[in-house]
JSON list of C-alpha atoms in Angstrom, two decimals:
[
{"chain": "A", "resi": 1, "resn": "MET", "atom": "CA", "xyz": [-23.99, 6.76, 63.41]},
{"chain": "A", "resi": 2, "resn": "PRO", "atom": "CA", "xyz": [-21.09, 9.12, 64.25]},
{"chain": "A", "resi": 3, "resn": "ASP", "atom": "CA", "xyz": [-19.03, 6.28, 65.72]},
{"chain": "A", "resi": 4, "resn": "VAL", "atom": "CA", "xyz": [-19.21, 4.28, 62.50]},
{"chain": "A", "resi": 5, "resn": "LEU", "atom": "CA", "xyz": [-17.73, 6.78, 60.09]},
{"chain": "A", "resi": 6, "resn": "ARG", "atom": "CA", "xyz": [-14.26, 8.22, 60.37]},
{"chain": "A", "resi": 7, "resn": "PRO", "atom": "CA", "xyz": [-12.94, 10.82, 57.95]},
{"chain": "A", "resi": 8, "resn": "VAL", "atom": "CA", "xyz": [-11.30, 9.27, 54.90]},
{"chain": "A", "resi": 9, "resn": "GLU", "atom": "CA", "xyz": [-7.77, 10.54, 54.34]},
{"chain": "A", "resi": 10, "resn": "LEU", "atom": "CA", "xyz": [-7.72, 12.22, 50.95]},
{"chain": "A", "resi": 11, "resn": "ILE", "atom": "CA", "xyz": [-4.64, 12.66, 48.83]},
{"chain": "A", "resi": 12, "resn": "ALA", "atom": "CA", "xyz": [-5.39, 16.15, 47.58]},
{"chain": "A", "resi": 13, "resn": "GLU", "atom": "CA", "xyz": [-6.98, 18.51, 50.06]},
{"chain": "A", "resi": 14, "resn": "HIS", "atom": "CA", "xyz": [-6.60, 21.50, 47.76]},
{"chain": "A", "resi": 15, "resn": "GLY", "atom": "CA", "xyz": [-7.64, 21.77, 44.15]},
{"chain": "A", "resi": 16, "resn": "ALA", "atom": "CA", "xyz": [-4.28, 23.36, 43.45]},
{"chain": "A", "resi": 17, "resn": "ASP", "atom": "CA", "xyz": [-2.77, 19.89, 43.96]},
{"chain": "A", "resi": 18, "resn": "ILE", "atom": "CA", "xyz": [-4.38, 18.78, 40.68]},
{"chain": "A", "resi": 19, "resn": "PRO", "atom": "CA", "xyz": [-1.67, 18.54, 38.03]},
{"chain": "A", "resi": 20, "resn": "VAL", "atom": "CA", "xyz": [-2.15, 20.31, 35.30]},
{"chain": "A", "resi": 21, "resn": "SER", "atom": "CA", "xyz": [-19.40, 8.64, 26.93]},
{"chain": "A", "resi": 22, "resn": "GLY", "atom": "CA", "xyz": [-22.39, 9.73, 27.37]},
{"chain": "A", "resi": 23, "resn": "PRO", "atom": "CA", "xyz": [-25.01, 10.93, 29.86]},
{"chain": "A", "resi": 24, "resn": "HIS", "atom": "CA", "xyz": [-24.89, 7.70, 31.86]},
{"chain": "A", "resi": 25, "resn": "PRO", "atom": "CA", "xyz": [-21.83, 5.86, 33.18]},
{"chain": "A", "resi": 26, "resn": "PRO", "atom": "CA", "xyz": [-21.19, 2.37, 31.79]},
{"chain": "A", "resi": 27, "resn": "ALA", "atom": "CA", "xyz": [-22.46, -0.67, 33.66]},
{"chain": "A", "resi": 28, "resn": "MET", "atom": "CA", "xyz": [-20.15, -1.72, 36.47]},
{"chain": "A", "resi": 29, "resn": "ARG", "atom": "CA", "xyz": [-18.65, -5.20, 36.76]},
{"chain": "A", "resi": 30, "resn": "PHE", "atom": "CA", "xyz": [-16.67, -5.81, 39.90]},
{"chain": "A", "resi": 31, "resn": "PRO", "atom": "CA", "xyz": [-14.02, -8.53, 40.18]},
{"chain": "A", "resi": 32, "resn": "ALA", "atom": "CA", "xyz": [-15.51, -11.65, 41.76]},
{"chain": "A", "resi": 33, "resn": "GLY", "atom": "CA", "xyz": [-13.29, -11.53, 44.86]},
{"chain": "A", "resi": 34, "resn": "HIS", "atom": "CA", "xyz": [-13.89, -7.83, 45.40]},
{"chain": "A", "resi": 35, "resn": "ALA", "atom": "CA", "xyz": [-17.67, -8.19, 45.08]},
{"chain": "A", "resi": 36, "resn": "ALA", "atom": "CA", "xyz": [-17.67, -11.23, 47.37]},
{"chain": "A", "resi": 37, "resn": "ASP", "atom": "CA", "xyz": [-15.78, -9.23, 50.02]},
{"chain": "A", "resi": 38, "resn": "ASP", "atom": "CA", "xyz": [-18.30, -6.42, 49.70]},
{"chain": "A", "resi": 39, "resn": "GLY", "atom": "CA", "xyz": [-21.15, -8.89, 50.14]},
{"chain": "A", "resi": 40, "resn": "ARG", "atom": "CA", "xyz": [-19.55, -10.33, 53.27]},
{"chain": "A", "resi": 41, "resn": "LEU", "atom": "CA", "xyz": [-19.05, -6.85, 54.74]},
{"chain": "A", "resi": 42, "resn": "VAL", "atom": "CA", "xyz": [-22.61, -5.78, 53.93]},
{"chain": "A", "resi": 43, "resn": "ARG", "atom": "CA", "xyz": [-24.08, -8.88, 55.56]},
{"chain": "A", "resi": 44, "resn": "ALA", "atom": "CA", "xyz": [-21.93, -8.32, 58.65]},
{"chain": "A", "resi": 45, "resn": "ALA", "atom": "CA", "xyz": [-22.97, -4.66, 58.81]},
{"chain": "A", "resi": 46, "resn": "ARG", "atom": "CA", "xyz": [-26.63, -5.65, 58.57]},
{"chain": "A", "resi": 47, "resn": "ALA", "atom": "CA", "xyz": [-26.05, -7.93, 61.55]},
{"chain": "A", "resi": 48, "resn": "GLY", "atom": "CA", "xyz": [-24.82, -4.92, 63.55]},
{"chain": "A", "resi": 49, "resn": "ASP", "atom": "CA", "xyz": [-21.05, -5.05, 62.92]},
{"chain": "A", "resi": 50, "resn": "GLN", "atom": "CA", "xyz": [-20.08, -1.37, 62.75]},
{"chain": "A", "resi": 51, "resn": "GLY", "atom": "CA", "xyz": [-16.50, -2.32, 61.91]},
{"chain": "A", "resi": 52, "resn": "ALA", "atom": "CA", "xyz": [-17.74, -3.98, 58.72]},
{"chain": "A", "resi": 53, "resn": "PHE", "atom": "CA", "xyz": [-19.48, -0.79, 57.64]},
{"chain": "A", "resi": 54, "resn": "SER", "atom": "CA", "xyz": [-16.35, 1.20, 58.48]},
{"chain": "A", "resi": 55, "resn": "SER", "atom": "CA", "xyz": [-14.44, -1.14, 56.14]},
{"chain": "A", "resi": 56, "resn": "LEU", "atom": "CA", "xyz": [-16.92, -0.37, 53.36]},
{"chain": "A", "resi": 57, "resn": "TYR", "atom": "CA", "xyz": [-16.44, 3.33, 54.10]},
{"chain": "A", "resi": 58, "resn": "GLU", "atom": "CA", "xyz": [-12.66, 2.95, 53.84]},
{"chain": "A", "resi": 59, "resn": "ARG", "atom": "CA", "xyz": [-13.08, 1.00, 50.62]},
{"chain": "A", "resi": 60, "resn": "TYR", "atom": "CA", "xyz": [-15.44, 3.44, 48.89]},
{"chain": "A", "resi": 61, "resn": "GLY", "atom": "CA", "xyz": [-14.87, 6.79, 50.61]},
{"chain": "A", "resi": 62, "resn": "ARG", "atom": "CA", "xyz": [-12.52, 8.05, 47.89]},
{"chain": "A", "resi": 63, "resn": "VAL", "atom": "CA", "xyz": [-14.83, 6.84, 45.14]},
{"chain": "A", "resi": 64, "resn": "VAL", "atom": "CA", "xyz": [-17.80, 8.70, 46.63]},
{"chain": "A", "resi": 65, "resn": "HIS", "atom": "CA", "xyz": [-15.64, 11.78, 47.21]},
{"chain": "A", "resi": 66, "resn": "ALA", "atom": "CA", "xyz": [-14.53, 11.81, 43.57]},
{"chain": "A", "resi": 67, "resn": "LEU", "atom": "CA", "xyz": [-18.04, 11.28, 42.21]},
{"chain": "A", "resi": 68, "resn": "LEU", "atom": "CA", "xyz": [-19.31, 14.20, 44.27]},
{"chain": "A", "resi": 69, "resn": "LEU", "atom": "CA", "xyz": [-16.33, 16.44, 43.49]},
{"chain": "A", "resi": 70, "resn": "ALA", "atom": "CA", "xyz": [-17.05, 15.90, 39.81]},
{"chain": "A", "resi": 71, "resn": "ARG", "atom": "CA", "xyz": [-20.48, 17.45, 40.37]},
{"chain": "A", "resi": 72, "resn": "VAL", "atom": "CA", "xyz": [-20.54, 19.91, 43.26]},
{"chain": "A", "resi": 73, "resn": "ALA", "atom": "CA", "xyz": [-18.42, 22.69, 44.76]},
{"chain": "A", "resi": 74, "resn": "ARG", "atom": "CA", "xyz": [-15.38, 21.54, 46.72]},
{"chain": "A", "resi": 75, "resn": "ASP", "atom": "CA", "xyz": [-16.60, 23.16, 49.96]},
{"chain": "A", "resi": 76, "resn": "GLU", "atom": "CA", "xyz": [-19.74, 21.00, 49.94]},
{"chain": "A", "resi": 77, "resn": "VAL", "atom": "CA", "xyz": [-18.15, 17.62, 49.19]},
{"chain": "A", "resi": 78, "resn": "ASP", "atom": "CA", "xyz": [-17.07, 16.45, 52.67]},
{"chain": "A", "resi": 79, "resn": "ASP", "atom": "CA", "xyz": [-20.54, 16.94, 54.15]},
{"chain": "A", "resi": 80, "resn": "LEU", "atom": "CA", "xyz": [-22.14, 15.23, 51.17]},
{"chain": "A", "resi": 81, "resn": "VAL", "atom": "CA", "xyz": [-19.80, 12.23, 51.53]},
{"chain": "A", "resi": 82, "resn": "GLN", "atom": "CA", "xyz": [-21.10, 11.81, 55.07]},
{"chain": "A", "resi": 83, "resn": "ASP", "atom": "CA", "xyz": [-24.69, 12.19, 53.81]},
{"chain": "A", "resi": 84, "resn": "VAL", "atom": "CA", "xyz": [-24.16, 9.46, 51.21]},
{"chain": "A", "resi": 85, "resn": "PHE", "atom": "CA", "xyz": [-22.76, 6.96, 53.71]},
{"chain": "A", "resi": 86, "resn": "LEU", "atom": "CA", "xyz": [-25.40, 7.81, 56.29]},
{"chain": "A", "resi": 87, "resn": "ALA", "atom": "CA", "xyz": [-28.09, 7.15, 53.65]},
{"chain": "A", "resi": 88, "resn": "ALA", "atom": "CA", "xyz": [-26.39, 3.86, 52.75]},
{"chain": "A", "resi": 89, "resn": "TRP", "atom": "CA", "xyz": [-26.24, 2.83, 56.41]},
{"chain": "A", "resi": 90, "resn": "ARG", "atom": "CA", "xyz": [-29.94, 3.56, 56.90]},
{"chain": "A", "resi": 91, "resn": "ARG", "atom": "CA", "xyz": [-30.94, 1.80, 53.67]},
{"chain": "A", "resi": 92, "resn": "LEU", "atom": "CA", "xyz": [-28.58, -1.17, 53.86]},
{"chain": "A", "resi": 93, "resn": "GLU", "atom": "CA", "xyz": [-31.51, -3.57, 54.17]},
{"chain": "A", "resi": 94, "resn": "ASP", "atom": "CA", "xyz": [-32.85, -2.26, 50.82]},
{"chain": "A", "resi": 95, "resn": "LEU", "atom": "CA", "xyz": [-29.79, -3.49, 48.92]},
{"chain": "A", "resi": 96, "resn": "ARG", "atom": "CA", "xyz": [-30.99, -6.67, 47.20]},
{"chain": "A", "resi": 97, "resn": "ASP", "atom": "CA", "xyz": [-27.56, -8.02, 46.28]},
{"chain": "A", "resi": 98, "resn": "PRO", "atom": "CA", "xyz": [-24.98, -7.36, 49.01]},
{"chain": "A", "resi": 99, "resn": "ALA", "atom": "CA", "xyz": [-22.18, -7.96, 46.49]},
{"chain": "A", "resi": 100, "resn": "ALA", "atom": "CA", "xyz": [-23.43, -4.97, 44.45]},
{"chain": "A", "resi": 101, "resn": "PHE", "atom": "CA", "xyz": [-22.55, -2.43, 47.14]},
{"chain": "A", "resi": 102, "resn": "GLY", "atom": "CA", "xyz": [-20.02, -0.56, 44.95]},
{"chain": "A", "resi": 103, "resn": "GLY", "atom": "CA", "xyz": [-22.46, 0.28, 42.18]},
{"chain": "A", "resi": 104, "resn": "TRP", "atom": "CA", "xyz": [-25.21, 1.01, 44.71]},
{"chain": "A", "resi": 105, "resn": "ILE", "atom": "CA", "xyz": [-23.15, 3.52, 46.72]},
{"chain": "A", "resi": 106, "resn": "ALA", "atom": "CA", "xyz": [-22.04, 5.20, 43.48]},
{"chain": "A", "resi": 107, "resn": "MET", "atom": "CA", "xyz": [-25.70, 5.59, 42.46]},
{"chain": "A", "resi": 108, "resn": "ILE", "atom": "CA", "xyz": [-26.55, 7.09, 45.86]},
{"chain": "A", "resi": 109, "resn": "ALA", "atom": "CA", "xyz": [-23.68, 9.57, 45.45]},
{"chain": "A", "resi": 110, "resn": "ARG", "atom": "CA", "xyz": [-24.80, 10.66, 41.98]},
{"chain": "A", "resi": 111, "resn": "ASN", "atom": "CA", "xyz": [-28.39, 11.04, 43.16]},
{"chain": "A", "resi": 112, "resn": "ARG", "atom": "CA", "xyz": [-27.27, 13.04, 46.21]},
{"chain": "A", "resi": 113, "resn": "ALA", "atom": "CA", "xyz": [-25.37, 15.45, 43.96]},
{"chain": "A", "resi": 114, "resn": "THR", "atom": "CA", "xyz": [-28.47, 15.89, 41.78]},
{"chain": "A", "resi": 115, "resn": "ASP", "atom": "CA", "xyz": [-30.62, 16.55, 44.85]},
{"chain": "A", "resi": 116, "resn": "PHE", "atom": "CA", "xyz": [-28.06, 19.04, 46.12]},
{"chain": "A", "resi": 117, "resn": "HIS", "atom": "CA", "xyz": [-28.25, 21.05, 42.89]},
{"chain": "A", "resi": 118, "resn": "ARG", "atom": "CA", "xyz": [-32.06, 21.04, 42.96]},
{"chain": "A", "resi": 119, "resn": "ARG", "atom": "CA", "xyz": [-32.04, 22.50, 46.46]},
{"chain": "A", "resi": 120, "resn": "ALA", "atom": "CA", "xyz": [-29.16, 24.88, 45.76]},
{"chain": "A", "resi": 121, "resn": "ALA", "atom": "CA", "xyz": [-31.08, 26.37, 42.82]},
{"chain": "A", "resi": 122, "resn": "GLU", "atom": "CA", "xyz": [-33.44, 27.90, 45.37]},
{"chain": "A", "resi": 123, "resn": "HIS", "atom": "CA", "xyz": [-30.62, 29.90, 46.98]},
{"chain": "A", "resi": 124, "resn": "VAL", "atom": "CA", "xyz": [-28.19, 32.48, 45.68]},
{"chain": "A", "resi": 125, "resn": "ALA", "atom": "CA", "xyz": [-24.64, 31.24, 46.24]},
{"chain": "A", "resi": 126, "resn": "LEU", "atom": "CA", "xyz": [-21.41, 33.20, 46.36]},
{"chain": "A", "resi": 127, "resn": "PRO", "atom": "CA", "xyz": [-19.07, 32.48, 43.46]},
{"chain": "A", "resi": 128, "resn": "GLU", "atom": "CA", "xyz": [-16.48, 29.76, 44.12]},
{"chain": "A", "resi": 129, "resn": "ASN", "atom": "CA", "xyz": [-13.59, 32.02, 43.12]},
{"chain": "A", "resi": 130, "resn": "ILE", "atom": "CA", "xyz": [-14.35, 34.75, 45.64]},
{"chain": "A", "resi": 131, "resn": "GLU", "atom": "CA", "xyz": [-11.06, 36.12, 46.97]},
{"chain": "A", "resi": 132, "resn": "SER", "atom": "CA", "xyz": [-9.83, 34.85, 50.29]},
{"chain": "A", "resi": 133, "resn": "PRO", "atom": "CA", "xyz": [-6.84, 36.17, 52.21]},
{"chain": "A", "resi": 134, "resn": "GLY", "atom": "CA", "xyz": [-3.50, 34.58, 51.40]},
{"chain": "A", "resi": 135, "resn": "GLY", "atom": "CA", "xyz": [-4.24, 32.42, 48.38]},
{"chain": "A", "resi": 136, "resn": "ALA", "atom": "CA", "xyz": [-6.50, 34.15, 45.89]},
{"chain": "A", "resi": 137, "resn": "SER", "atom": "CA", "xyz": [-4.55, 33.18, 42.77]},
{"chain": "A", "resi": 138, "resn": "GLU", "atom": "CA", "xyz": [-4.06, 29.57, 43.88]},
{"chain": "A", "resi": 139, "resn": "GLN", "atom": "CA", "xyz": [-7.76, 29.35, 44.71]},
{"chain": "A", "resi": 140, "resn": "ALA", "atom": "CA", "xyz": [-8.66, 30.72, 41.28]},
{"chain": "A", "resi": 141, "resn": "GLU", "atom": "CA", "xyz": [-6.36, 28.22, 39.53]},
{"chain": "A", "resi": 142, "resn": "ALA", "atom": "CA", "xyz": [-7.78, 25.33, 41.55]},
{"chain": "A", "resi": 143, "resn": "ASN", "atom": "CA", "xyz": [-11.33, 26.38, 40.74]},
{"chain": "A", "resi": 144, "resn": "ALA", "atom": "CA", "xyz": [-10.46, 26.70, 37.05]},
{"chain": "A", "resi": 145, "resn": "ALA", "atom": "CA", "xyz": [-8.98, 23.17, 37.02]},
{"chain": "A", "resi": 146, "resn": "LEU", "atom": "CA", "xyz": [-12.00, 21.71, 38.81]},
{"chain": "A", "resi": 147, "resn": "ALA", "atom": "CA", "xyz": [-14.38, 23.56, 36.51]},
{"chain": "A", "resi": 148, "resn": "ALA", "atom": "CA", "xyz": [-12.52, 22.20, 33.48]},
{"chain": "A", "resi": 149, "resn": "ILE", "atom": "CA", "xyz": [-12.79, 18.63, 34.79]},
{"chain": "A", "resi": 150, "resn": "ARG", "atom": "CA", "xyz": [-16.48, 19.09, 35.60]},
{"chain": "A", "resi": 151, "resn": "GLY", "atom": "CA", "xyz": [-17.03, 20.20, 32.00]},
{"chain": "A", "resi": 152, "resn": "LEU", "atom": "CA", "xyz": [-15.84, 16.84, 30.62]},
{"chain": "A", "resi": 153, "resn": "PRO", "atom": "CA", "xyz": [-18.15, 13.91, 29.81]},
{"chain": "A", "resi": 154, "resn": "GLU", "atom": "CA", "xyz": [-19.18, 12.03, 32.96]},
{"chain": "A", "resi": 155, "resn": "ALA", "atom": "CA", "xyz": [-17.06, 8.91, 32.44]},
{"chain": "A", "resi": 156, "resn": "TYR", "atom": "CA", "xyz": [-13.91, 11.01, 31.96]},
{"chain": "A", "resi": 157, "resn": "ARG", "atom": "CA", "xyz": [-14.51, 13.42, 34.82]},
{"chain": "A", "resi": 158, "resn": "GLU", "atom": "CA", "xyz": [-15.20, 10.66, 37.33]},
{"chain": "A", "resi": 159, "resn": "THR", "atom": "CA", "xyz": [-12.08, 8.72, 36.33]},
{"chain": "A", "resi": 160, "resn": "LEU", "atom": "CA", "xyz": [-9.92, 11.86, 36.37]},
{"chain": "A", "resi": 161, "resn": "MET", "atom": "CA", "xyz": [-11.18, 12.87, 39.82]},
{"chain": "A", "resi": 162, "resn": "LEU", "atom": "CA", "xyz": [-10.30, 9.43, 41.14]},
{"chain": "A", "resi": 163, "resn": "ARG", "atom": "CA", "xyz": [-6.82, 9.61, 39.61]},
{"chain": "A", "resi": 164, "resn": "LEU", "atom": "CA", "xyz": [-5.83, 13.28, 40.01]},
{"chain": "A", "resi": 165, "resn": "VAL", "atom": "CA", "xyz": [-7.62, 14.23, 43.21]},
{"chain": "A", "resi": 166, "resn": "GLU", "atom": "CA", "xyz": [-7.97, 10.97, 45.12]},
{"chain": "A", "resi": 167, "resn": "GLY", "atom": "CA", "xyz": [-4.61, 9.59, 43.96]},
{"chain": "A", "resi": 168, "resn": "LEU", "atom": "CA", "xyz": [-5.92, 6.13, 43.04]},
{"chain": "A", "resi": 169, "resn": "THR", "atom": "CA", "xyz": [-3.95, 4.07, 40.53]},
{"chain": "A", "resi": 170, "resn": "GLY", "atom": "CA", "xyz": [-5.53, 2.69, 37.35]},
{"chain": "A", "resi": 171, "resn": "PRO", "atom": "CA", "xyz": [-5.96, -0.82, 38.84]},
{"chain": "A", "resi": 172, "resn": "GLU", "atom": "CA", "xyz": [-7.45, 0.66, 42.04]},
{"chain": "A", "resi": 173, "resn": "ILE", "atom": "CA", "xyz": [-9.93, 2.68, 39.98]},
{"chain": "A", "resi": 174, "resn": "ALA", "atom": "CA", "xyz": [-10.92, -0.42, 38.03]},
{"chain": "A", "resi": 175, "resn": "GLU", "atom": "CA", "xyz": [-11.36, -2.45, 41.22]},
{"chain": "A", "resi": 176, "resn": "ARG", "atom": "CA", "xyz": [-13.47, 0.16, 43.00]},
{"chain": "A", "resi": 177, "resn": "THR", "atom": "CA", "xyz": [-15.65, 1.29, 40.10]},
{"chain": "A", "resi": 178, "resn": "GLY", "atom": "CA", "xyz": [-16.21, -2.01, 38.32]},
{"chain": "A", "resi": 179, "resn": "LEU", "atom": "CA", "xyz": [-14.76, -0.65, 35.06]},
{"chain": "A", "resi": 180, "resn": "THR", "atom": "CA", "xyz": [-12.33, -2.84, 33.17]},
{"chain": "A", "resi": 181, "resn": "PRO", "atom": "CA", "xyz": [-8.65, -1.80, 33.37]},
{"chain": "A", "resi": 182, "resn": "ALA", "atom": "CA", "xyz": [-8.78, -1.11, 29.63]},
{"chain": "A", "resi": 183, "resn": "SER", "atom": "CA", "xyz": [-11.76, 1.24, 30.08]},
{"chain": "A", "resi": 184, "resn": "VAL", "atom": "CA", "xyz": [-9.95, 3.08, 32.86]},
{"chain": "A", "resi": 185, "resn": "ARG", "atom": "CA", "xyz": [-6.87, 3.55, 30.66]},
{"chain": "A", "resi": 186, "resn": "VAL", "atom": "CA", "xyz": [-9.00, 4.84, 27.78]},
{"chain": "A", "resi": 187, "resn": "ASN", "atom": "CA", "xyz": [-10.95, 7.20, 30.05]},
{"chain": "A", "resi": 188, "resn": "LEU", "atom": "CA", "xyz": [-7.74, 8.58, 31.59]},
{"chain": "A", "resi": 189, "resn": "HIS", "atom": "CA", "xyz": [-6.03, 9.01, 28.23]},
{"chain": "A", "resi": 190, "resn": "ARG", "atom": "CA", "xyz": [-8.97, 10.68, 26.49]},
{"chain": "A", "resi": 191, "resn": "GLY", "atom": "CA", "xyz": [-9.95, 12.64, 29.59]},
{"chain": "A", "resi": 192, "resn": "MET", "atom": "CA", "xyz": [-6.44, 14.07, 30.03]},
{"chain": "A", "resi": 193, "resn": "LYS", "atom": "CA", "xyz": [-6.33, 15.02, 26.34]},
{"chain": "A", "resi": 194, "resn": "LEU", "atom": "CA", "xyz": [-9.63, 16.90, 26.64]},
{"chain": "A", "resi": 195, "resn": "LEU", "atom": "CA", "xyz": [-8.58, 18.47, 29.94]},
{"chain": "A", "resi": 196, "resn": "ARG", "atom": "CA", "xyz": [-5.31, 19.79, 28.50]},
{"chain": "A", "resi": 197, "resn": "ALA", "atom": "CA", "xyz": [-7.20, 21.24, 25.53]},
{"chain": "A", "resi": 198, "resn": "LYS", "atom": "CA", "xyz": [-9.64, 23.01, 27.88]},
{"chain": "A", "resi": 199, "resn": "LEU", "atom": "CA", "xyz": [-6.89, 24.40, 30.12]},
{"chain": "A", "resi": 200, "resn": "ASN", "atom": "CA", "xyz": [-4.79, 25.62, 27.17]},
{"chain": "A", "resi": 201, "resn": "ARG", "atom": "CA", "xyz": [-7.62, 27.63, 25.61]}
]
């Protein structure tokens, strides 16, 4: 499916660009129009319209990127994004409700991150903050910021990744995750407060 997926343009390519609940995310409720559009695109993709699937990729690429970045090392995220969308493409017929694509792709992303960690546990990995020529201190700061975000409760870290790394606005986060705008505001406010506390220790 290489012709279907194009790289999603991300706002922050480097962790240094980041200014600085519970175990399960809340149930997602997508706006009726948004969900209906997703359903239309899914049905078209099932019928062989690769452009429709590309539209879903454009719509949810940043969401998947943020969900993965909240869980795995930055260097692994781009490949895992492709894995998630490839899995979705192959399993599109399994999606019972085409309008539920947003929640379904988010679940695939979370599961892919979990699988990645299970497999990675079998290998010894180099530390993320290993020095590289030309930007060791920036790399260390970026890794510290990402580690601090990853240490937050899941709802906060996902929302912060979408805002700080992917550059989505509050309304865009609400639309693409199914959270209410009020929940997004609360998650951002509380998440930023916890993040500042962690970074100022």
